[in-house]
Amino acid sequence: MNENPNVAEYFGCNVFNDTVMRERLPKYAYKAVVKTKQFGIALDPDVADVVANAMKDWAVERGATHFTHWFQPMTGVTAEKHDAFISPAPHGQVILEFSGKELIKGEPDASSFPSGGLRATFEARGYTAWDPTSDAFIKDGSLYIPTAFCSYTGEILDKKTPLLRSMEAVNEQALRILRLFGNTKATRVVTTVGPEQEYFLVDKKYYDQREDLIVTGRTLFGAKPPKGQELEDHYFGNIKQRVSDFMKDLDKELWKLGIYAKTKHNEVAPAQHELAPIFATSNIAADHNQLTMELMKKIALKHGLVCLLHEKPFAGINGSGKHNNWSMSSNDGQNLLDPGDTPQENMQFLTFLCAIIKGVHEYAPLLRLSAASAGNDHRLGANEAPPAIVSMFIGSELEEVIEALESGKKYVSSTAEFDIGVDALPNFKKDTTDRNRTSPFAFTGNKFEFRMLGSADSISCTNTIMNTIMAEELGQFADELEKADDFQKALKDLLVRTIKEHKQIIFNGNGYSDEWIAEAEKRGLPNLVSTVDCVPLYTKPEYVSIFEKFKVYTKVEIESRTEILLENYAKVINIEALTMLDMARKQIIPTAVKVTKQVCDAALAKKELGIDNAFETGYASRLSSLTSGISDAVRVLDEKVIAAQGIEDIQAEAKFYRSDVFVAMQNLRCLVDELEMNVSSEEWPMPSYVDLLFTV
Ligand code: ADP
Ligand code: MG
């Protein structure tokens, strides 16, 4: 490759994609793979051997020596175990082999991955199964095969399987609706996602001096810098050379992996940036987002930078989210959330819209908990991200259409009057207020943007839940409409009723305001402030029943996921608390003592010379009382951590971490940050917020 090759030449060069398969597979094998991709029909073992062999030859030509089943256990990161293609041959030689069996199924030891109690009930053995809908690719000399991960008795242990199942569910139910509108062409409906990924870049030399960043991914201490984001000069600002070099490198590597990285820009906070890909079907988008996060971290290091994906690396500075742009499309080329140009298309769109309104209203806590984590608790409801109350923004034009439909009156726009269902409505373009980021679930012209998700999270859980909710609502609509003698009348009745019953989920105002919190309470919309408030709701019978109905999760699997989420929450806070204690004892208190002594020495020296030392004595006593405050706060935090560790029940433990440990951490932090502002930067034992945020 020359120095600056054409992107089109190398895009997807590391992917075993459709073009490669067409070139390299015999026609019958190619056709079989396409069928497997589209309809999930298992490959014949002979065909699997042919496919595996072609994959291996292709990978080896590109320098690969190993293959790995790549999967997404409940740790939140991906997992892989590499096997070389080599097999012994006579005379001390090797041959390179890869069989269909090895392609289709792997058997990693499942016992060390989080299983949330499943392990106790079932065997520890697990297996990985090829997901042919997501292309294999080469990275670091290995052929990566995207796979699902299950226990030997069939319980799912990963994030991919439920997502695939939820996509099947929504496909089936959405097709029923399309048929009712007379569509006989479409044979498949997929959900699509474009996740906008936010991140921070900090200088590695400063990162390396901060135990909190290294261990927890966020700063546990740090006085506010004199400048934050108030000047709003970073958002879309010009990109510094070093960051730009990183972004170019990143784009290139993502493109080689067939990832459509499209948009890059500076974000609101200093040192914060965003990357958005072109949307893809949900499971591919999920795989690609995992790869994107991984490559961001790796490539940053090459530039002497560290990429922070934590939701809240810096207190007082905007955190990072991941906007989940979500829609549905059918294989006859329709975006089902596009209002369309004809009365017929308008009505179909309004049907899907009403199903979403009903679903978001009825299952708001599920959507909320899909974005729950210790890290994201710092963002939601903190006036930088959507509030913890789930509501929907549909824009004023669309709200008027909905109102007109409900009241049976004509919809009056600036240009004309429209009879809904009879006249074609004007295009509802993005409402200008959609830039108002306060809504957790906003309609943006032809898709919904779910804005609660945290930057570090996998998008799988959110999309699994979203898809399952939609399958349920579309299924209910189809049940009712399929029975109707007069479809048009039944449809209007259904939509009007749905709007009447569920419109309180629609809120177009400012979600950050206190009035909204009060108003939401009046409307009966839950405000689930933290992870420990929402995660336990996962197992509510009415939620379990939709997951079971669409075979996305069993009850036991949901219970295990609930346990994993709470366990993870407790572990994260525990690690943060222990890190704070360590830093306070080994770095902060010793610094305080040392600096106090310096000031006392200065006071004594002045006294000896007969110079007024009121400033030094005052300073010393301020330092001294801060230090004893810190020492007390350390003791309290230590006691709380010990108490938390003694709690058996996971839900009670997680709650205690929130109510007691987390609060004790905040108290300690306040005092330390106060101390930091009273100590010279030379003596302070770690880089400051200014060093971290303004020096790249
Ligand atoms: P914004 O104004 O929010 O930046 P964009 O049009 O740039 O809107 O889209 C943001 C993200 O939404 C991109 O990742 C884009 O690919 C994605 N997106 C666009 N259309 C769809 C769709 N139909 N389904 C899912 N995601 C979509
Ligand atoms: Mg956006």
PDB file of N, CA and C in Angstrom, residues 251-331:
ATOM      1  N   ASP A 251      -9.546   5.989  12.261  1.00  0.00           N
ATOM      2  CA  ASP A 251     -10.426   5.804  11.099  1.00  0.00           C
ATOM      3  C   ASP A 251      -9.887   4.725  10.175  1.00  0.00           C
ATOM      4  N   LYS A 252      -8.588   4.821   9.915  1.00  0.00           N
ATOM      5  CA  LYS A 252      -7.978   3.897   8.964  1.00  0.00           C
ATOM      6  C   LYS A 252      -8.132   2.445   9.443  1.00  0.00           C
ATOM      7  N   GLU A 253      -7.836   2.229  10.710  1.00  0.00           N
ATOM      8  CA  GLU A 253      -7.938   0.857  11.228  1.00  0.00           C
ATOM      9  C   GLU A 253      -9.392   0.384  11.241  1.00  0.00           C
ATOM     10  N   LEU A 254     -10.308   1.288  11.567  1.00  0.00           N
ATOM     11  CA  LEU A 254     -11.726   0.910  11.575  1.00  0.00           C
ATOM     12  C   LEU A 254     -12.203   0.592  10.157  1.00  0.00           C
ATOM     13  N   TRP A 255     -11.774   1.395   9.214  1.00  0.00           N
ATOM     14  CA  TRP A 255     -12.186   1.161   7.825  1.00  0.00           C
ATOM     15  C   TRP A 255     -11.671  -0.186   7.335  1.00  0.00           C
ATOM     16  N   LYS A 256     -10.428  -0.505   7.711  1.00  0.00           N
ATOM     17  CA  LYS A 256      -9.889  -1.811   7.298  1.00  0.00           C
ATOM     18  C   LYS A 256     -10.770  -2.939   7.820  1.00  0.00           C
ATOM     19  N   LEU A 257     -11.385  -2.697   8.968  1.00  0.00           N
ATOM     20  CA  LEU A 257     -12.262  -3.724   9.550  1.00  0.00           C
ATOM     21  C   LEU A 257     -13.705  -3.594   9.057  1.00  0.00           C
ATOM     22  N   GLY A 258     -13.891  -2.786   8.037  1.00  0.00           N
ATOM     23  CA  GLY A 258     -15.226  -2.669   7.454  1.00  0.00           C
ATOM     24  C   GLY A 258     -16.199  -1.880   8.317  1.00  0.00           C
ATOM     25  N   ILE A 259     -15.671  -1.073   9.225  1.00  0.00           N
ATOM     26  CA  ILE A 259     -16.538  -0.268  10.090  1.00  0.00           C
ATOM     27  C   ILE A 259     -16.677   1.126   9.475  1.00  0.00           C
ATOM     28  N   TYR A 260     -17.925   1.537   9.271  1.00  0.00           N
ATOM     29  CA  TYR A 260     -18.173   2.802   8.576  1.00  0.00           C
ATOM     30  C   TYR A 260     -18.051   3.992   9.522  1.00  0.00           C
ATOM     31  N   ALA A 261     -16.847   4.229  10.022  1.00  0.00           N
ATOM     32  CA  ALA A 261     -16.616   5.401  10.871  1.00  0.00           C
ATOM     33  C   ALA A 261     -16.829   6.635  10.005  1.00  0.00           C
ATOM     34  N   LYS A 262     -17.712   7.519  10.434  1.00  0.00           N
ATOM     35  CA  LYS A 262     -18.137   8.593   9.529  1.00  0.00           C
ATOM     36  C   LYS A 262     -17.791   9.981  10.057  1.00  0.00           C
ATOM     37  N   THR A 263     -18.187  10.260  11.295  1.00  0.00           N
ATOM     38  CA  THR A 263     -18.097  11.624  11.794  1.00  0.00           C
ATOM     39  C   THR A 263     -17.176  11.678  13.004  1.00  0.00           C
ATOM     40  N   LYS A 264     -16.353  12.713  13.072  1.00  0.00           N
ATOM     41  CA  LYS A 264     -15.511  12.894  14.253  1.00  0.00           C
ATOM     42  C   LYS A 264     -15.482  14.370  14.603  1.00  0.00           C
ATOM     43  N   HIS A 265     -15.547  14.654  15.871  1.00  0.00           N
ATOM     44  CA  HIS A 265     -15.479  16.059  16.272  1.00  0.00           C
ATOM     45  C   HIS A 265     -15.151  16.188  17.747  1.00  0.00           C
ATOM     46  N   ASN A 266     -14.788  17.409  18.143  1.00  0.00           N
ATOM     47  CA  ASN A 266     -14.585  17.685  19.560  1.00  0.00           C
ATOM     48  C   ASN A 266     -15.943  17.788  20.230  1.00  0.00           C
ATOM     49  N   GLU A 267     -16.009  17.337  21.463  1.00  0.00           N
ATOM     50  CA  GLU A 267     -17.259  17.400  22.215  1.00  0.00           C
ATOM     51  C   GLU A 267     -17.270  18.612  23.149  1.00  0.00           C
ATOM     52  N   VAL A 268     -18.304  18.663  23.993  1.00  0.00           N
ATOM     53  CA  VAL A 268     -18.507  19.822  24.857  1.00  0.00           C
ATOM     54  C   VAL A 268     -17.355  20.055  25.840  1.00  0.00           C
ATOM     55  N   ALA A 269     -16.924  18.990  26.496  1.00  0.00           N
ATOM     56  CA  ALA A 269     -15.920  19.151  27.547  1.00  0.00           C
ATOM     57  C   ALA A 269     -14.527  19.249  26.933  1.00  0.00           C
ATOM     58  N   PRO A 270     -13.597  19.930  27.634  1.00  0.00           N
ATOM     59  CA  PRO A 270     -12.218  19.930  27.141  1.00  0.00           C
ATOM     60  C   PRO A 270     -11.706  18.486  27.102  1.00  0.00           C
ATOM     61  N   ALA A 271     -10.916  18.157  26.109  1.00  0.00           N
ATOM     62  CA  ALA A 271     -10.322  16.818  25.945  1.00  0.00           C
ATOM     63  C   ALA A 271     -11.343  15.734  25.606  1.00  0.00           C
ATOM     64  N   GLN A 272     -12.578  16.152  25.297  1.00  0.00           N
ATOM     65  CA  GLN A 272     -13.610  15.162  24.975  1.00  0.00           C
ATOM     66  C   GLN A 272     -13.919  15.184  23.478  1.00  0.00           C
ATOM     67  N   HIS A 273     -14.142  14.002  22.921  1.00  0.00           N
ATOM     68  CA  HIS A 273     -14.359  13.874  21.475  1.00  0.00           C
ATOM     69  C   HIS A 273     -15.466  12.862  21.202  1.00  0.00           C
ATOM     70  N   GLU A 274     -15.866  12.807  19.940  1.00  0.00           N
ATOM     71  CA  GLU A 274     -16.905  11.846  19.564  1.00  0.00           C
ATOM     72  C   GLU A 274     -16.626  11.237  18.206  1.00  0.00           C
ATOM     73  N   LEU A 275     -17.021   9.975  18.087  1.00  0.00           N
ATOM     74  CA  LEU A 275     -16.971   9.304  16.788  1.00  0.00           C
ATOM     75  C   LEU A 275     -18.337   8.692  16.516  1.00  0.00           C
ATOM     76  N   ALA A 276     -18.878   8.933  15.317  1.00  0.00           N
ATOM     77  CA  ALA A 276     -20.145   8.294  14.962  1.00  0.00           C
ATOM     78  C   ALA A 276     -19.967   7.495  13.677  1.00  0.00           C
ATOM     79  N   PRO A 277     -20.418   6.256  13.686  1.00  0.00           N
ATOM     80  CA  PRO A 277     -20.369   5.452  12.466  1.00  0.00           C
ATOM     81  C   PRO A 277     -21.676   5.607  11.695  1.00  0.00           C
ATOM     82  N   ILE A 278     -21.692   5.162  10.465  1.00  0.00           N
ATOM     83  CA  ILE A 278     -22.963   5.042   9.751  1.00  0.00           C
ATOM     84  C   ILE A 278     -23.694   3.842  10.357  1.00  0.00           C
ATOM     85  N   PHE A 279     -24.995   3.957  10.496  1.00  0.00           N
ATOM     86  CA  PHE A 279     -25.729   2.896  11.194  1.00  0.00           C
ATOM     87  C   PHE A 279     -25.650   1.558  10.458  1.00  0.00           C
ATOM     88  N   ALA A 280     -25.864   0.498  11.227  1.00  0.00           N
ATOM     89  CA  ALA A 280     -25.854  -0.869  10.683  1.00  0.00           C
ATOM     90  C   ALA A 280     -26.927  -1.670  11.414  1.00  0.00           C
ATOM     91  N   THR A 281     -27.171  -2.901  10.992  1.00  0.00           N
ATOM     92  CA  THR A 281     -28.139  -3.715  11.745  1.00  0.00           C
ATOM     93  C   THR A 281     -27.608  -3.883  13.173  1.00  0.00           C
ATOM     94  N   SER A 282     -28.535  -4.035  14.113  1.00  0.00           N
ATOM     95  CA  SER A 282     -28.172  -3.934  15.536  1.00  0.00           C
ATOM     96  C   SER A 282     -26.987  -4.813  15.940  1.00  0.00           C
ATOM     97  N   ASN A 283     -26.995  -6.077  15.519  1.00  0.00           N
ATOM     98  CA  ASN A 283     -25.928  -6.944  16.026  1.00  0.00           C
ATOM     99  C   ASN A 283     -24.569  -6.608  15.427  1.00  0.00           C
ATOM    100  N   ILE A 284     -24.568  -6.136  14.185  1.00  0.00           N
ATOM    101  CA  ILE A 284     -23.296  -5.702  13.583  1.00  0.00           C
ATOM    102  C   ILE A 284     -22.847  -4.415  14.264  1.00  0.00           C
ATOM    103  N   ALA A 285     -23.803  -3.519  14.497  1.00  0.00           N
ATOM    104  CA  ALA A 285     -23.466  -2.259  15.174  1.00  0.00           C
ATOM    105  C   ALA A 285     -22.865  -2.557  16.551  1.00  0.00           C
ATOM    106  N   ALA A 286     -23.410  -3.560  17.234  1.00  0.00           N
ATOM    107  CA  ALA A 286     -22.896  -3.908  18.570  1.00  0.00           C
ATOM    108  C   ALA A 286     -21.474  -4.448  18.463  1.00  0.00           C
ATOM    109  N   ASP A 287     -21.240  -5.343  17.516  1.00  0.00           N
ATOM    110  CA  ASP A 287     -19.881  -5.879  17.329  1.00  0.00           C
ATOM    111  C   ASP A 287     -18.921  -4.746  16.969  1.00  0.00           C
ATOM    112  N   HIS A 288     -19.355  -3.906  16.048  1.00  0.00           N
ATOM    113  CA  HIS A 288     -18.477  -2.830  15.595  1.00  0.00           C
ATOM    114  C   HIS A 288     -18.198  -1.818  16.707  1.00  0.00           C
ATOM    115  N   ASN A 289     -19.196  -1.576  17.551  1.00  0.00           N
ATOM    116  CA  ASN A 289     -18.955  -0.642  18.646  1.00  0.00           C
ATOM    117  C   ASN A 289     -17.926  -1.209  19.633  1.00  0.00           C
ATOM    118  N   GLN A 290     -17.991  -2.515  19.872  1.00  0.00           N
ATOM    119  CA  GLN A 290     -16.985  -3.135  20.751  1.00  0.00           C
ATOM    120  C   GLN A 290     -15.592  -2.966  20.153  1.00  0.00           C
ATOM    121  N   LEU A 291     -15.479  -3.221  18.845  1.00  0.00           N
ATOM    122  CA  LEU A 291     -14.179  -3.080  18.186  1.00  0.00           C
ATOM    123  C   LEU A 291     -13.711  -1.633  18.214  1.00  0.00           C
ATOM    124  N   THR A 292     -14.647  -0.718  18.023  1.00  0.00           N
ATOM    125  CA  THR A 292     -14.293   0.702  18.025  1.00  0.00           C
ATOM    126  C   THR A 292     -13.703   1.099  19.377  1.00  0.00           C
ATOM    127  N   MET A 293     -14.368   0.676  20.452  1.00  0.00           N
ATOM    128  CA  MET A 293     -13.866   1.033  21.784  1.00  0.00           C
ATOM    129  C   MET A 293     -12.475   0.440  22.016  1.00  0.00           C
ATOM    130  N   GLU A 294     -12.321  -0.813  21.584  1.00  0.00           N
ATOM    131  CA  GLU A 294     -11.030  -1.481  21.774  1.00  0.00           C
ATOM    132  C   GLU A 294      -9.927  -0.756  20.997  1.00  0.00           C
ATOM    133  N   LEU A 295     -10.217  -0.421  19.748  1.00  0.00           N
ATOM    134  CA  LEU A 295      -9.194   0.236  18.926  1.00  0.00           C
ATOM    135  C   LEU A 295      -8.902   1.653  19.409  1.00  0.00           C
ATOM    136  N   MET A 296      -9.910   2.332  19.929  1.00  0.00           N
ATOM    137  CA  MET A 296      -9.670   3.674  20.474  1.00  0.00           C
ATOM    138  C   MET A 296      -8.597   3.606  21.552  1.00  0.00           C
ATOM    139  N   LYS A 297      -8.732   2.616  22.426  1.00  0.00           N
ATOM    140  CA  LYS A 297      -7.770   2.490  23.529  1.00  0.00           C
ATOM    141  C   LYS A 297      -6.381   2.151  23.017  1.00  0.00           C
ATOM    142  N   LYS A 298      -6.333   1.197  22.104  1.00  0.00           N
ATOM    143  CA  LYS A 298      -5.046   0.741  21.580  1.00  0.00           C
ATOM    144  C   LYS A 298      -4.331   1.838  20.813  1.00  0.00           C
ATOM    145  N   ILE A 299      -5.054   2.490  19.925  1.00  0.00           N
ATOM    146  CA  ILE A 299      -4.415   3.457  19.034  1.00  0.00           C
ATOM    147  C   ILE A 299      -4.011   4.716  19.800  1.00  0.00           C
ATOM    148  N   ALA A 300      -4.774   5.071  20.821  1.00  0.00           N
ATOM    149  CA  ALA A 300      -4.396   6.224  21.643  1.00  0.00           C
ATOM    150  C   ALA A 300      -2.985   6.031  22.203  1.00  0.00           C
ATOM    151  N   LEU A 301      -2.702   4.824  22.657  1.00  0.00           N
ATOM    152  CA  LEU A 301      -1.392   4.549  23.260  1.00  0.00           C
ATOM    153  C   LEU A 301      -0.256   4.820  22.277  1.00  0.00           C
ATOM    154  N   LYS A 302      -0.490   4.505  21.011  1.00  0.00           N
ATOM    155  CA  LYS A 302       0.539   4.753  19.982  1.00  0.00           C
ATOM    156  C   LYS A 302       0.866   6.238  19.871  1.00  0.00           C
ATOM    157  N   HIS A 303      -0.065   7.077  20.306  1.00  0.00           N
ATOM    158  CA  HIS A 303       0.152   8.525  20.212  1.00  0.00           C
ATOM    159  C   HIS A 303       0.492   9.134  21.569  1.00  0.00           C
ATOM    160  N   GLY A 304       0.885   8.271  22.501  1.00  0.00           N
ATOM    161  CA  GLY A 304       1.218   8.769  23.835  1.00  0.00           C
ATOM    162  C   GLY A 304       0.005   9.282  24.586  1.00  0.00           C
ATOM    163  N   LEU A 305      -1.175   8.799  24.174  1.00  0.00           N
ATOM    164  CA  LEU A 305      -2.417   9.250  24.804  1.00  0.00           C
ATOM    165  C   LEU A 305      -3.111   8.063  25.456  1.00  0.00           C
ATOM    166  N   VAL A 306      -4.012   8.362  26.391  1.00  0.00           N
ATOM    167  CA  VAL A 306      -4.862   7.305  26.917  1.00  0.00           C
ATOM    168  C   VAL A 306      -6.303   7.707  26.653  1.00  0.00           C
ATOM    169  N   CYS A 307      -7.068   6.754  26.107  1.00  0.00           N
ATOM    170  CA  CYS A 307      -8.475   7.006  25.823  1.00  0.00           C
ATOM    171  C   CYS A 307      -9.301   6.566  27.026  1.00  0.00           C
ATOM    172  N   LEU A 308     -10.059   7.502  27.581  1.00  0.00           N
ATOM    173  CA  LEU A 308     -10.912   7.183  28.732  1.00  0.00           C
ATOM    174  C   LEU A 308     -12.347   6.991  28.229  1.00  0.00           C
ATOM    175  N   LEU A 309     -12.864   5.799  28.433  1.00  0.00           N
ATOM    176  CA  LEU A 309     -14.238   5.538  28.012  1.00  0.00           C
ATOM    177  C   LEU A 309     -15.216   5.632  29.176  1.00  0.00           C
ATOM    178  N   HIS A 310     -14.697   5.873  30.380  1.00  0.00           N
ATOM    179  CA  HIS A 310     -15.558   5.974  31.555  1.00  0.00           C
ATOM    180  C   HIS A 310     -16.624   7.061  31.363  1.00  0.00           C
ATOM    181  N   GLU A 311     -17.794   6.833  31.965  1.00  0.00           N
ATOM    182  CA  GLU A 311     -18.891   7.797  31.808  1.00  0.00           C
ATOM    183  C   GLU A 311     -18.616   9.121  32.497  1.00  0.00           C
ATOM    184  N   LYS A 312     -17.767   9.116  33.506  1.00  0.00           N
ATOM    185  CA  LYS A 312     -17.544  10.370  34.227  1.00  0.00           C
ATOM    186  C   LYS A 312     -16.110  10.416  34.739  1.00  0.00           C
ATOM    187  N   PRO A 313     -15.161  10.652  33.836  1.00  0.00           N
ATOM    188  CA  PRO A 313     -13.766  10.659  34.295  1.00  0.00           C
ATOM    189  C   PRO A 313     -13.453  11.832  35.210  1.00  0.00           C
ATOM    190  N   PHE A 314     -14.180  12.962  35.036  1.00  0.00           N
ATOM    191  CA  PHE A 314     -13.848  14.170  35.786  1.00  0.00           C
ATOM    192  C   PHE A 314     -15.096  14.758  36.420  1.00  0.00           C
ATOM    193  N   ALA A 315     -15.067  14.956  37.729  1.00  0.00           N
ATOM    194  CA  ALA A 315     -16.212  15.590  38.390  1.00  0.00           C
ATOM    195  C   ALA A 315     -16.330  17.030  37.907  1.00  0.00           C
ATOM    196  N   GLY A 316     -17.550  17.494  37.748  1.00  0.00           N
ATOM    197  CA  GLY A 316     -17.765  18.897  37.373  1.00  0.00           C
ATOM    198  C   GLY A 316     -17.578  19.176  35.892  1.00  0.00           C
ATOM    199  N   ILE A 317     -17.190  18.166  35.127  1.00  0.00           N
ATOM    200  CA  ILE A 317     -16.979  18.302  33.677  1.00  0.00           C
ATOM    201  C   ILE A 317     -17.919  17.289  33.025  1.00  0.00           C
ATOM    202  N   ASN A 318     -18.529  17.655  31.905  1.00  0.00           N
ATOM    203  CA  ASN A 318     -19.453  16.711  31.264  1.00  0.00           C
ATOM    204  C   ASN A 318     -18.860  15.310  31.125  1.00  0.00           C
ATOM    205  N   GLY A 319     -19.694  14.329  31.323  1.00  0.00           N
ATOM    206  CA  GLY A 319     -19.253  12.954  31.139  1.00  0.00           C
ATOM    207  C   GLY A 319     -19.517  12.494  29.712  1.00  0.00           C
ATOM    208  N   SER A 320     -19.301  11.215  29.472  1.00  0.00           N
ATOM    209  CA  SER A 320     -19.437  10.676  28.115  1.00  0.00           C
ATOM    210  C   SER A 320     -20.593   9.697  28.025  1.00  0.00           C
ATOM    211  N   GLY A 321     -21.349   9.842  26.948  1.00  0.00           N
ATOM    212  CA  GLY A 321     -22.458   8.921  26.708  1.00  0.00           C
ATOM    213  C   GLY A 321     -22.289   8.221  25.382  1.00  0.00           C
ATOM    214  N   LYS A 322     -23.344   7.526  25.035  1.00  0.00           N
ATOM    215  CA  LYS A 322     -23.338   6.835  23.743  1.00  0.00           C
ATOM    216  C   LYS A 322     -24.764   6.918  23.228  1.00  0.00           C
ATOM    217  N   HIS A 323     -25.016   7.868  22.334  1.00  0.00           N
ATOM    218  CA  HIS A 323     -26.380   7.995  21.815  1.00  0.00           C
ATOM    219  C   HIS A 323     -26.696   6.824  20.912  1.00  0.00           C
ATOM    220  N   ASN A 324     -27.778   6.152  21.239  1.00  0.00           N
ATOM    221  CA  ASN A 324     -28.167   4.959  20.492  1.00  0.00           C
ATOM    222  C   ASN A 324     -29.266   5.347  19.500  1.00  0.00           C
ATOM    223  N   ASN A 325     -28.862   5.647  18.268  1.00  0.00           N
ATOM    224  CA  ASN A 325     -29.834   5.985  17.224  1.00  0.00           C
ATOM    225  C   ASN A 325     -30.436   4.689  16.718  1.00  0.00           C
ATOM    226  N   TRP A 326     -31.752   4.596  16.798  1.00  0.00           N
ATOM    227  CA  TRP A 326     -32.414   3.300  16.575  1.00  0.00           C
ATOM    228  C   TRP A 326     -33.562   3.454  15.581  1.00  0.00           C
ATOM    229  N   SER A 327     -33.646   2.519  14.666  1.00  0.00           N
ATOM    230  CA  SER A 327     -34.784   2.498  13.756  1.00  0.00           C
ATOM    231  C   SER A 327     -35.049   1.067  13.295  1.00  0.00           C
ATOM    232  N   MET A 328     -36.042   0.925  12.432  1.00  0.00           N
ATOM    233  CA  MET A 328     -36.360  -0.387  11.872  1.00  0.00           C
ATOM    234  C   MET A 328     -36.463  -0.224  10.373  1.00  0.00           C
ATOM    235  N   SER A 329     -35.950  -1.195   9.633  1.00  0.00           N
ATOM    236  CA  SER A 329     -36.160  -1.106   8.191  1.00  0.00           C
ATOM    237  C   SER A 329     -36.516  -2.474   7.632  1.00  0.00           C
ATOM    238  N   SER A 330     -37.237  -2.443   6.511  1.00  0.00           N
ATOM    239  CA  SER A 330     -37.661  -3.693   5.897  1.00  0.00           C
ATOM    240  C   SER A 330     -36.842  -3.914   4.634  1.00  0.00           C
ATOM    241  N   ASN A 331     -36.751  -5.176   4.219  1.00  0.00           N
ATOM    242  CA  ASN A 331     -35.858  -5.461   3.084  1.00  0.00           C
ATOM    243  C   ASN A 331     -36.465  -5.088   1.734  1.00  0.00           C
TER     244      ASN A 331
END
